[in-house]
Coordinates of C-alpha atoms (C1' of nucleotides) in Angstrom, one line a residue:
Chain A
X1 CA 14.1 -36.9 2.8
X2 CA 10.4 -37.1 3.2
X3 CA 8.3 -34.9 2.0
X4 CA 6.7 -33.8 5.0
X5 CA 9.8 -33.0 6.2
X6 CA 10.0 -30.4 3.3
X7 CA 6.9 -28.7 5.1
X8 CA 7.6 -28.7 8.3
X9 CA 9.0 -25.5 9.2
X10 CA 8.1 -23.5 6.1
X11 CA 7.0 -20.3 7.8
X12 CA 9.8 -19.7 10.0
X13 CA 12.3 -21.2 7.2
X14 CA 11.8 -18.1 5.1
X15 CA 12.4 -15.6 7.7
X16 CA 9.7 -13.2 6.5
X17 CA 9.0 -12.8 10.2
X18 CA 12.4 -11.2 11.1
X19 CA 12.6 -9.2 8.3
X20 CA 9.1 -7.5 8.6
X21 CA 9.7 -7.1 12.3
X22 CA 13.3 -5.3 11.3
X23 CA 11.9 -2.7 8.8
X24 CA 8.7 -1.7 11.2
X25 CA 6.0 -3.0 8.4
X26 CA 4.8 -5.6 6.3
X27 CA 6.5 -6.3 3.0
X28 CA 4.1 -6.6 -0.3
X29 CA 6.9 -9.7 -1.3
X30 CA 10.3 -10.9 0.0
X31 CA 13.2 -9.2 0.1
X32 CA 15.1 -8.7 -2.9
X33 CA 17.2 -11.6 -3.1
X34 CA 14.0 -14.2 -2.6
X35 CA 12.3 -12.4 -5.0
X36 CA 15.2 -13.3 -7.4
X37 CA 15.1 -16.5 -6.0
X38 CA 11.4 -16.9 -6.4
X39 CA 11.7 -15.5 -10.3
X40 CA 14.1 -18.2 -10.8
X41 CA 12.2 -21.1 -9.2
X42 CA 9.3 -20.0 -10.7
X43 CA 10.7 -20.0 -14.4
X44 CA 12.7 -23.2 -14.1
X45 CA 9.5 -25.0 -12.5
X46 CA 6.7 -24.2 -14.6
X47 CA 6.4 -22.6 -18.4
X48 CA 6.1 -18.4 -18.1
X49 CA 5.4 -16.7 -20.8
X50 CA 7.0 -13.2 -21.0
X51 CA 5.6 -10.0 -22.0
X52 CA 6.9 -6.6 -22.3
X53 CA 4.5 -3.7 -21.6
X54 CA 4.5 -0.1 -21.6
X55 CA 3.0 2.4 -19.2
X56 CA -1.1 2.2 -20.3
X57 CA -1.1 -1.3 -21.5
X58 CA -3.7 -3.8 -19.9
X59 CA -2.3 -7.5 -19.0
X60 CA -6.2 -8.5 -17.9
X61 CA -9.8 -7.0 -17.4
X62 CA -12.3 -7.0 -15.3
X63 CA -14.7 -9.8 -16.8
X64 CA -12.8 -11.7 -19.0
X65 CA -12.5 -15.6 -18.1
X66 CA -9.8 -16.3 -15.4
X67 CA -6.6 -18.3 -16.7
X68 CA -3.6 -17.1 -16.0
X69 CA -1.4 -15.5 -12.9
X70 CA 0.8 -12.7 -13.7
X71 CA 3.9 -12.6 -11.9
X72 CA 5.8 -9.1 -12.1
X73 CA 9.6 -9.2 -13.2
X74 CA 9.9 -5.7 -13.8
X75 CA 7.4 -2.5 -13.9
X76 CA 4.9 -1.1 -11.8
X77 CA 1.6 -2.3 -12.4
X78 CA -1.9 -0.7 -10.7
X79 CA -5.0 -2.8 -10.1
X80 CA -8.0 -1.0 -10.6
X81 CA -11.4 -2.5 -9.2
X82 CA -14.4 -1.4 -11.1
X83 CA -18.1 -2.0 -8.9
X84 CA -21.0 -2.7 -10.8
X85 CA -22.7 0.6 -10.2
X86 CA -19.3 2.4 -12.0
X87 CA -17.2 3.5 -8.7
X88 CA -13.7 2.8 -9.6
X89 CA -10.9 2.7 -7.3
X90 CA -6.8 2.0 -7.5
X91 CA -7.0 -1.3 -5.8
X92 CA -3.3 -2.4 -4.8
X93 CA 0.1 -1.4 -6.6
X94 CA 2.0 -4.4 -7.5
X95 CA 5.3 -4.3 -8.1
X96 CA 8.8 -6.5 -9.0
X97 CA 7.9 -10.3 -7.6
X98 CA 4.3 -9.4 -7.2
X99 CA 1.3 -11.6 -8.4
X100 CA -1.7 -10.4 -10.1
X101 CA -4.7 -12.2 -10.6
X102 CA -5.4 -13.8 -7.2
X103 CA -8.9 -12.6 -6.8
X104 CA -9.6 -14.2 -9.9
X105 CA -9.3 -17.7 -8.8
X106 CA -12.2 -17.8 -6.4
X107 CA -14.6 -15.9 -9.3
X108 CA -13.8 -17.5 -12.5
X109 CA -13.0 -14.1 -14.3
X110 CA -10.9 -11.2 -13.1
X111 CA -12.3 -8.7 -11.0
X112 CA -9.9 -5.8 -11.8
X113 CA -7.5 -4.5 -14.7
X114 CA -4.1 -4.7 -14.3
X115 CA -2.3 -1.5 -16.0
X116 CA 0.9 -1.4 -16.7
X117 CA 2.8 2.3 -14.8
X118 CA 5.4 2.1 -16.7
X119 CA 7.2 -0.1 -18.9
X120 CA 8.2 -3.6 -17.5
X121 CA 7.9 -7.4 -17.6
X122 CA 5.3 -9.8 -16.9
X123 CA 4.9 -13.4 -17.0
X124 CA 2.2 -15.2 -17.2
X125 CA 1.7 -18.9 -16.0
X126 CA -1.5 -20.9 -16.8
X127 CA -3.3 -21.5 -13.3
X128 CA -3.6 -25.5 -13.9
X129 CA -0.3 -25.6 -15.0
X130 CA 0.5 -24.1 -12.1
X131 CA -1.5 -26.2 -9.8
X132 CA 0.1 -29.3 -11.4
X133 CA 3.4 -28.2 -10.8
X134 CA 2.4 -27.0 -7.0
X135 CA 1.4 -30.7 -6.1
X136 CA 4.8 -31.9 -7.3
X137 CA 7.1 -28.5 -6.0
X138 CA 6.5 -28.0 -2.5
X139 CA 8.4 -25.6 -2.4
X140 CA 6.7 -23.7 -5.7
X141 CA 3.3 -24.4 -3.3
X142 CA 4.6 -22.3 -0.2
X143 CA 5.9 -19.6 -2.5
X144 CA 2.1 -19.5 -3.8
X145 CA 0.9 -19.3 -0.3
X146 CA 2.9 -16.8 0.5
X147 CA 2.2 -14.5 -2.1
X148 CA -1.3 -14.9 -1.8
X149 CA -1.1 -14.2 2.2
X150 CA 1.1 -10.9 1.4
X151 CA -1.2 -9.5 -0.6
X152 CA -3.8 -10.1 2.1
X153 CA -1.8 -8.2 4.6
X154 CA -1.0 -5.8 2.5
X155 CA -4.5 -5.4 1.9
X156 CA -5.2 -4.8 5.9
X157 CA -2.5 -2.3 6.3
X158 CA -4.3 -0.2 3.3
X159 CA -8.0 -0.5 5.3
X160 CA -6.1 0.3 8.8
X161 CA -4.4 3.3 7.0
X162 CA -7.6 4.6 5.1
X163 CA -9.5 3.9 8.3
X164 CA -8.0 5.1 10.6
X165 CA -5.4 8.0 9.4
X166 CA -6.6 11.8 8.7
X167 CA -5.3 13.0 4.9
X168 CA -2.1 14.4 5.3
X169 CA -0.8 10.8 7.3
X170 CA -2.4 8.9 4.7
X171 CA -0.5 10.3 2.0
X172 CA 2.7 9.8 4.6
X173 CA 1.9 6.6 4.9
X174 CA 1.3 6.0 1.2
X175 CA 4.8 7.4 0.5
X176 CA 6.3 5.4 3.1
X177 CA 4.6 2.2 1.9
X178 CA 6.0 3.1 -1.8
X179 CA 9.6 4.0 -0.5
X180 CA 9.5 0.3 1.5
X181 CA 8.1 -1.2 -1.4
X182 CA 11.3 0.2 -3.8
X183 CA 13.7 -0.6 -0.3
X184 CA 12.3 -4.3 -0.5
X185 CA 13.6 -4.8 -3.6
X186 CA 16.6 -3.7 -3.5
X187 CA 16.3 -0.2 -4.9
X188 CA 16.7 3.7 -3.6
X189 CA 14.4 5.1 -1.5
X190 CA 16.0 8.3 -0.7
X191 CA 14.5 9.7 -4.0
X192 CA 11.7 7.9 -5.5
X193 CA 9.3 8.8 -8.6
X194 CA 5.6 8.4 -7.9
X195 CA 4.1 7.3 -11.2
X196 CA 1.0 8.5 -10.5
X197 CA -1.2 11.4 -10.8
X198 CA -2.6 12.9 -7.7
X199 CA -6.0 11.6 -8.5
X200 CA -5.1 8.3 -8.5
X201 CA -3.1 8.7 -5.7
X202 CA -6.6 10.1 -3.9
X203 CA -8.7 7.4 -5.4
X204 CA -6.4 5.1 -4.0
X205 CA -6.3 6.3 -0.5
X206 CA -10.0 7.8 -0.5
X207 CA -9.1 11.2 -0.7
X208 CA -9.9 14.1 -3.6
X209 CA -6.8 15.0 -5.5
X210 CA -7.0 18.3 -4.1
X211 CA -6.2 17.1 -0.7
X212 CA -3.7 14.9 -1.7
X213 CA -2.1 18.0 -3.4
X214 CA -2.6 20.2 -0.5
X215 CA -1.2 17.3 1.8
X216 CA 1.7 16.7 -0.4
X217 CA 2.4 20.5 0.3
X218 CA 2.0 20.7 3.8
X219 CA 4.7 17.6 3.9
X220 CA 7.1 19.6 1.5
X221 CA 6.1 22.6 4.4
X222 CA 7.2 20.6 7.4
X223 CA 10.6 19.3 5.4
X224 CA 9.3 15.5 5.8
X225 CA 9.5 15.5 1.4
X226 CA 10.9 17.6 -1.1
X227 CA 10.0 17.9 -4.9
X228 CA 13.0 17.7 -7.3
X229 CA 13.3 20.6 -9.7
X230 CA 11.1 20.1 -12.9
X231 CA 8.5 17.7 -12.1
X232 CA 6.3 16.7 -9.1
X233 CA 6.7 13.2 -9.1
X234 CA 9.9 13.2 -8.2
X235 CA 10.5 13.3 -4.5
X236 CA 12.8 13.3 -1.9
X237 CA 12.6 11.6 1.5
X238 CA 15.6 13.1 3.8
X239 CA 14.5 11.1 6.6
X240 CA 12.4 8.3 6.3
X241 CA 12.1 7.8 10.3
X242 CA 11.0 11.0 10.3
X243 CA 8.1 10.9 7.7
X244 CA 7.0 7.1 9.0
X245 CA 6.7 8.7 12.4
X246 CA 4.5 11.3 11.1
X247 CA 2.4 8.5 9.2
X248 CA 1.4 6.6 12.2
X249 CA 1.4 9.5 14.7
X250 CA -0.9 11.3 12.1
X251 CA 0.0 15.1 12.5
X252 CA 0.2 14.9 16.4
X253 CA 3.8 14.9 16.3
X254 CA 4.5 17.7 14.1
X255 CA 1.3 19.3 15.4
X256 CA 2.3 20.1 18.9
X257 CA 5.6 21.7 17.6
X258 CA 5.1 23.7 14.7
X259 CA 0.4 24.4 14.8
Chain B
X1 CA -8.1 -39.9 -14.7
X2 CA -4.8 -38.0 -14.9
X3 CA -3.8 -35.7 -12.0
X4 CA -3.9 -32.7 -14.7
X5 CA -7.5 -33.4 -16.0
X6 CA -8.4 -32.3 -12.5
X7 CA -7.1 -28.6 -12.8
X8 CA -8.1 -28.6 -16.1
X9 CA -11.3 -26.4 -15.3
X10 CA -11.0 -25.6 -11.6
X11 CA -12.5 -22.2 -11.5
X12 CA -15.2 -22.8 -13.9
X13 CA -16.1 -26.3 -12.6
X14 CA -17.3 -24.9 -9.4
X15 CA -19.0 -22.5 -10.8
X16 CA -18.5 -19.7 -8.6
X17 CA -18.6 -16.8 -11.2
X18 CA -22.5 -17.6 -12.1
X19 CA -22.9 -17.6 -8.2
X20 CA -21.7 -14.3 -7.7
X21 CA -23.1 -12.5 -10.8
X22 CA -26.4 -14.0 -9.9
X23 CA -26.6 -12.5 -6.4
X24 CA -24.5 -9.4 -7.8
X25 CA -21.8 -9.2 -4.7
X26 CA -18.8 -11.7 -4.1
X27 CA -19.5 -13.8 -1.8
X28 CA -17.0 -14.5 1.1
X29 CA -17.3 -18.1 0.5
X30 CA -19.1 -20.6 -1.8
X31 CA -22.8 -21.1 -1.1
X32 CA -24.6 -23.2 1.6
X33 CA -24.1 -26.7 0.1
X34 CA -20.4 -26.3 -0.9
X35 CA -19.6 -25.1 2.4
X36 CA -21.1 -28.6 3.7
X37 CA -19.1 -30.1 1.0
X38 CA -16.0 -28.3 1.5
X39 CA -16.1 -29.1 5.5
X40 CA -16.5 -32.7 4.4
X41 CA -13.3 -32.7 2.1
X42 CA -11.1 -31.1 4.5
X43 CA -12.2 -33.0 7.6
X44 CA -11.7 -36.4 5.4
X45 CA -8.3 -35.5 4.1
X46 CA -6.6 -33.9 6.8
X47 CA -6.5 -34.0 11.1
X48 CA -8.9 -31.1 12.2
X49 CA -8.6 -30.1 15.5
X50 CA -12.4 -29.3 16.7
X51 CA -12.8 -26.1 19.5
X52 CA -15.9 -24.9 20.6
X53 CA -16.0 -21.2 21.4
X54 CA -18.2 -18.7 23.4
X55 CA -18.2 -14.8 22.7
X56 CA -15.2 -13.1 23.7
X57 CA -13.0 -16.2 23.5
X58 CA -9.6 -15.8 21.1
X59 CA -8.2 -18.7 18.7
X60 CA -4.9 -17.0 18.0
X61 CA -3.7 -13.3 19.0
X62 CA -1.1 -10.9 16.9
X63 CA 2.3 -12.0 17.3
X64 CA 1.8 -15.7 18.5
X65 CA 3.9 -17.8 16.4
X66 CA 2.1 -19.4 13.1
X67 CA 1.3 -22.5 13.2
X68 CA -2.4 -23.4 12.8
X69 CA -5.0 -22.1 10.0
X70 CA -8.6 -22.3 11.4
X71 CA -11.9 -22.9 9.5
X72 CA -15.2 -21.7 11.0
X73 CA -17.7 -24.9 11.4
X74 CA -20.3 -22.6 13.3
X75 CA -20.2 -19.1 15.0
X76 CA -19.3 -15.6 13.7
X77 CA -15.7 -14.1 14.3
X78 CA -14.1 -10.9 14.2
X79 CA -10.4 -10.3 13.2
X80 CA -9.1 -7.7 15.1
X81 CA -5.8 -5.7 13.5
X82 CA -3.6 -4.2 15.6
X83 CA -1.0 -1.8 14.3
X84 CA 2.4 -0.9 15.9
X85 CA 1.6 2.5 17.1
X86 CA -1.6 1.1 19.0
X87 CA -4.4 2.0 16.2
X88 CA -7.1 -0.8 16.6
X89 CA -9.8 -2.1 13.5
X90 CA -11.7 -5.1 13.2
X91 CA -10.2 -6.4 9.9
X92 CA -12.8 -9.1 9.2
X93 CA -15.8 -10.8 9.7
X94 CA -15.9 -14.3 9.5
X95 CA -18.8 -16.6 8.8
X96 CA -19.6 -20.7 8.9
X97 CA -16.9 -22.2 5.9
X98 CA -14.3 -19.4 6.2
X99 CA -10.7 -19.5 7.0
X100 CA -8.7 -18.0 9.7
X101 CA -5.0 -17.1 9.7
X102 CA -3.7 -17.2 6.2
X103 CA -2.2 -13.3 6.9
X104 CA 0.2 -15.2 8.8
X105 CA 1.5 -17.3 6.3
X106 CA 3.7 -14.9 4.8
X107 CA 4.8 -13.2 8.3
X108 CA 5.4 -16.4 10.1
X109 CA 3.7 -15.0 12.8
X110 CA -0.1 -14.1 13.6
X111 CA -1.2 -10.6 12.3
X112 CA -4.4 -10.3 14.2
X113 CA -6.5 -11.6 16.6
X114 CA -9.5 -14.3 16.1
X115 CA -12.1 -13.2 18.6
X116 CA -15.5 -15.1 18.5
X117 CA -18.5 -12.7 18.9
X118 CA -20.9 -15.9 19.4
X119 CA -20.7 -19.3 20.4
X120 CA -19.4 -21.9 17.5
X121 CA -16.7 -24.5 16.8
X122 CA -13.6 -23.9 14.6
X123 CA -11.4 -26.6 13.0
X124 CA -7.6 -26.4 13.6
X125 CA -5.6 -27.4 11.0
X126 CA -1.5 -27.5 11.4
X127 CA -0.7 -25.9 8.4
X128 CA 2.4 -27.9 7.3
X129 CA 0.0 -31.1 7.4
X130 CA -2.3 -28.9 5.0
X131 CA 0.2 -28.5 2.4
X132 CA 1.4 -32.2 2.4
X133 CA -2.1 -32.9 2.2
X134 CA -2.6 -30.4 -0.8
X135 CA -0.1 -31.7 -2.5
X136 CA -1.9 -35.3 -2.5
X137 CA -5.3 -33.8 -3.2
X138 CA -5.6 -31.9 -5.6
X139 CA -9.0 -30.7 -4.7
X140 CA -8.2 -29.6 -1.2
X141 CA -5.2 -27.4 -2.7
X142 CA -7.9 -25.5 -4.6
X143 CA -10.4 -25.5 -1.8
X144 CA -7.8 -23.3 0.3
X145 CA -6.9 -21.3 -3.1
X146 CA -10.2 -20.3 -3.1
X147 CA -10.7 -19.2 0.2
X148 CA -7.6 -17.3 0.3
X149 CA -8.3 -15.5 -3.2
X150 CA -12.5 -15.2 -1.4
X151 CA -10.7 -13.2 1.3
X152 CA -8.9 -11.1 -1.2
X153 CA -12.1 -10.4 -3.0
X154 CA -14.1 -9.6 0.1
X155 CA -11.4 -7.1 1.4
X156 CA -11.1 -5.2 -1.9
X157 CA -15.1 -4.7 -2.0
X158 CA -14.5 -3.4 1.8
X159 CA -11.8 -0.9 0.8
X160 CA -14.4 -0.2 -2.3
X161 CA -17.0 0.8 0.1
X162 CA -14.7 2.6 2.7
X163 CA -13.2 4.7 0.2
X164 CA -16.0 5.3 -1.8
X165 CA -19.4 5.5 -0.1
X166 CA -20.5 8.2 2.4
X167 CA -21.5 7.0 5.7
X168 CA -25.3 5.9 5.2
X169 CA -24.6 4.2 2.1
X170 CA -22.1 2.3 4.0
X171 CA -23.9 1.3 6.7
X172 CA -26.4 0.2 4.7
X173 CA -23.6 -1.6 2.2
X174 CA -22.5 -3.6 5.4
X175 CA -25.4 -4.8 6.1
X176 CA -26.3 -6.0 2.9
X177 CA -22.8 -7.7 3.4
X178 CA -24.1 -9.3 6.7
X179 CA -27.2 -10.6 5.1
X180 CA -25.8 -11.9 1.6
X181 CA -23.1 -13.6 4.2
X182 CA -25.8 -15.3 5.8
X183 CA -27.6 -16.0 2.4
X184 CA -25.1 -18.1 1.0
X185 CA -25.2 -19.8 4.3
X186 CA -28.7 -21.0 3.8
X187 CA -29.8 -18.3 6.1
X188 CA -32.6 -16.4 6.7
X189 CA -31.6 -12.8 5.9
X190 CA -35.2 -11.1 6.3
X191 CA -34.6 -10.7 9.8
X192 CA -30.6 -10.7 11.5
X193 CA -28.9 -10.0 14.2
X194 CA -25.9 -7.9 14.0
X195 CA -23.6 -9.2 17.0
X196 CA -21.3 -6.2 17.1
X197 CA -21.5 -2.9 19.4
X198 CA -22.0 0.1 17.3
X199 CA -18.3 1.1 18.0
X200 CA -17.4 -2.2 16.4
X201 CA -19.2 -1.1 13.6
X202 CA -17.8 2.3 13.4
X203 CA -14.6 0.7 13.6
X204 CA -15.1 -1.5 11.2
X205 CA -16.1 0.8 8.2
X206 CA -13.9 3.9 9.4
X207 CA -16.6 5.6 11.1
X208 CA -17.5 7.1 14.7
X209 CA -20.0 4.9 16.4
X210 CA -22.4 7.9 16.8
X211 CA -22.2 8.0 13.0
X212 CA -23.3 4.5 12.9
X213 CA -26.2 5.5 15.1
X214 CA -27.6 8.0 13.3
X215 CA -27.1 6.3 10.1
X216 CA -29.1 3.1 11.2
X217 CA -31.7 5.8 12.3
X218 CA -31.6 7.3 9.0
X219 CA -32.5 3.9 7.8
X220 CA -35.0 3.2 9.8
X221 CA -36.6 6.5 8.9
X222 CA -36.7 5.6 5.0
X223 CA -37.8 2.1 6.2
X224 CA -35.1 0.2 4.7
X225 CA -34.8 -1.4 7.6
X226 CA -36.6 -1.7 10.8
X227 CA -35.3 -2.9 14.6
X228 CA -37.3 -5.4 16.3
X229 CA -38.6 -4.8 19.4
X230 CA -36.7 -5.5 22.7
X231 CA -33.1 -4.9 21.6
X232 CA -31.5 -2.7 18.8
X233 CA -29.3 -5.3 17.4
X234 CA -32.1 -7.6 15.7
X235 CA -32.7 -6.1 12.1
X236 CA -35.6 -6.6 10.0
X237 CA -34.8 -6.0 5.9
X238 CA -38.1 -5.8 4.1
X239 CA -37.0 -5.5 0.7
X240 CA -32.9 -6.2 0.3
X241 CA -33.4 -5.0 -3.4
X242 CA -34.0 -1.6 -2.0
X243 CA -31.1 -1.7 0.5
X244 CA -28.6 -2.8 -1.4
X245 CA -29.5 -0.4 -4.3
X246 CA -29.4 2.6 -1.4
X247 CA -25.6 1.3 -0.3
X248 CA -24.7 1.4 -4.1
X249 CA -25.8 4.4 -5.2
X250 CA -25.3 6.7 -1.9
X251 CA -28.0 8.4 -0.8
X252 CA -29.2 9.6 -4.0
X253 CA -31.7 7.0 -4.8
X254 CA -33.7 7.9 -1.6
X255 CA -32.3 12.0 -1.5
X256 CA -34.5 13.1 -4.7
X257 CA -37.7 11.6 -3.9
X258 CA -37.6 12.0 0.3
X259 CA -35.3 14.8 0.7
Chain C
dC1 C1' -33.0 -2.6 42.1
dG2 C1' -28.9 -0.2 41.0
dA3 C1' -25.2 -0.4 38.4
dT4 C1' -22.9 -1.0 33.5
dA5 C1' -22.5 -1.2 28.6
dG6 C1' -24.5 0.0 25.3
dA7 C1' -27.4 3.5 22.2
dT8 C1' -29.5 7.7 21.1
dT9 C1' -29.7 12.1 20.0
dG10 C1' -28.3 17.5 19.8
dA11 C1' -25.5 21.0 19.3
dG12 C1' -20.9 23.0 17.8
dT13 C1' -16.5 22.0 15.1
dA14 C1' -13.4 21.2 11.9
dG15 C1' -11.5 18.0 8.6
dG16 C1' -11.6 17.3 3.8
dG17 C1' -14.8 17.8 -0.5
dT18 C1' -16.3 21.1 -4.0
dC19 C1' -16.1 24.8 -6.7
dA20 C1' -13.1 27.5 -9.3
dA21 C1' -8.8 29.8 -11.3
dA22 C1' -4.4 30.1 -11.9
dG23 C1' -0.2 28.0 -12.9
dT24 C1' 3.2 24.0 -15.2
dT25 C1' 5.0 19.8 -17.9
dT26 C1' 4.4 17.5 -21.7
dG27 C1' 3.6 16.4 -26.2
dT28 C1' 2.2 17.3 -30.8
dG29 C1' 1.6 20.0 -35.4
dG30 C1' 3.2 23.4 -37.9
Chain D
dC1 C1' 12.4 25.3 -32.8
dC2 C1' 8.0 27.4 -31.2
dA3 C1' 3.3 27.9 -30.3
dC4 C1' -1.0 25.7 -28.8
dA5 C1' -3.3 22.4 -26.6
dA6 C1' -4.2 18.7 -22.8
dA7 C1' -3.3 16.9 -18.9
dC8 C1' -1.7 17.6 -14.3
dT9 C1' -1.1 20.3 -10.2
dT10 C1' -2.1 24.1 -7.0
dT11 C1' -4.1 27.3 -4.5
dG12 C1' -8.3 30.1 -2.5
dA13 C1' -13.1 30.2 -0.7
dC14 C1' -16.8 27.9 0.8
dC15 C1' -19.8 24.2 2.5
dC16 C1' -20.8 19.8 4.0
dT17 C1' -20.4 15.9 6.1
dA18 C1' -18.9 13.5 9.9
dC19 C1' -16.3 14.0 13.9
dT20 C1' -16.3 15.6 19.3
dC21 C1' -18.2 16.2 23.4
dA22 C1' -22.2 16.0 26.1
dA23 C1' -26.2 14.6 28.0
dT24 C1' -30.2 11.4 28.5
dC25 C1' -32.1 6.8 27.5
dT26 C1' -32.1 1.7 27.1
dA27 C1' -31.2 -2.9 28.0
dT28 C1' -28.9 -6.5 30.4
dC29 C1' -26.8 -8.7 34.6
dG30 C1' -25.4 -9.3 39.2

DNA sequence: CGATAGATTGAGTAGGGTCAAAGTTTGTGG
DNA sequence: CCACAAACTTTGACCCTACTCAATCTATCG
């Protein structure tokens, strides 16, 4: 088999297009099984350094010299952007199978803090080693490119949400996104735990914590979500479809029936 | 020279970190000379298909099967995101040396329209061919990764701007970004031509066209920019530093002296 | 020269920010 | 095990920024 055969049908081969269309939303990463495959390929091809983390642990920090990429095996991370003038923002959320540190490639240093929001395990891979391995292993290179591409896709979706949706819909969209992220990793989505404070969610969505709180209360009132007893971080989603359509159409859908 | 030597110092080797720190803002791409080098490397390594475009021409459209990446040799492009429910957004701006189509890698189809806003020339490269070439040419692979990484960085900066800045500062930040993009390609920045309507700028920044217009008027009043006679698309920037600090600090800086 | 697309500006409004006061959880130390 | 503190959340009242609607003005092009 000549090497060019391997590349020939790369995008279609993995069937991302179909998956994405089917669920009506882009995926931060490949589906559950694909993630497992990807992790297996990675760990069998390059030397990974495993590290257990607990909520609050930082894997890398803004300004540190770029050297490794990190792949999330379990747990949930947030990326914190810090601008030169002190503004801070949650720039992204990472789940199992996601990569972290891409932005460092172009700059030579990390441009975010990567902070665990949960116990979990990250794999560190030296970037130079990875490049060398990619040259030998086309599948690995494709994997890497898909991961970077997926990050670009996700960031655009976030932009679209932030720029075009009113507050309530933005929060609904956020919850849908979180649930989809879990779903594409084979986890339950009827009941999810947001391991973020209202302030963090607001920061991520360009809203204040009060507005997030009000939006959540409104979603509860409209029966699109409900809180579990004891603690307001466990959310039940009776009908993902309803929630998602609310997010997409702004409050128009509910607006003309209830308000 | 063994191939692993080539990878060893990849990020530092290109000196992006220094450049970025010096100008206080991330670059969408490498500096003028580096872009020329990159384009030379690309055209000498893989088979590029050159295409001249005029304002309004579309290079690829949402939904088309992904097959090529596009590199901008001259001109300015916008990327248009189109969500399933009809919301539309200018998702990015592309200048000489920038790549287009990355988001298609993960999805198998393009997720934006790429539209020329000016006459220019784009180079099309088959993605499968490119992958094969990357395996042989480490420099090419690094180039590609840096371009994808730079896009991620830029998108994060946009998010930060959109989520944390008031309207006037956001517009100021946008103009600074445009000027920086030109500067890093060796072009004049004291006088620039925004080839976008107020509606497009507003859409990109999550504002209405009226708000953009008012913000521009305000910037003129505060002498941070001025319009050229005949046409309100040619903008003079007497002092980039002032404009940039206005963008970063919101209107606080001007607020306590003028208002 | 009119027609059309784009830009500016004003007036009124509403969505979301700000400030403030309680209420809930979680965690810690006695 | 309880009490207290600290962190987080909710809700209300008020206000301001940016959106909406509308009129007018300016360029560009046939």
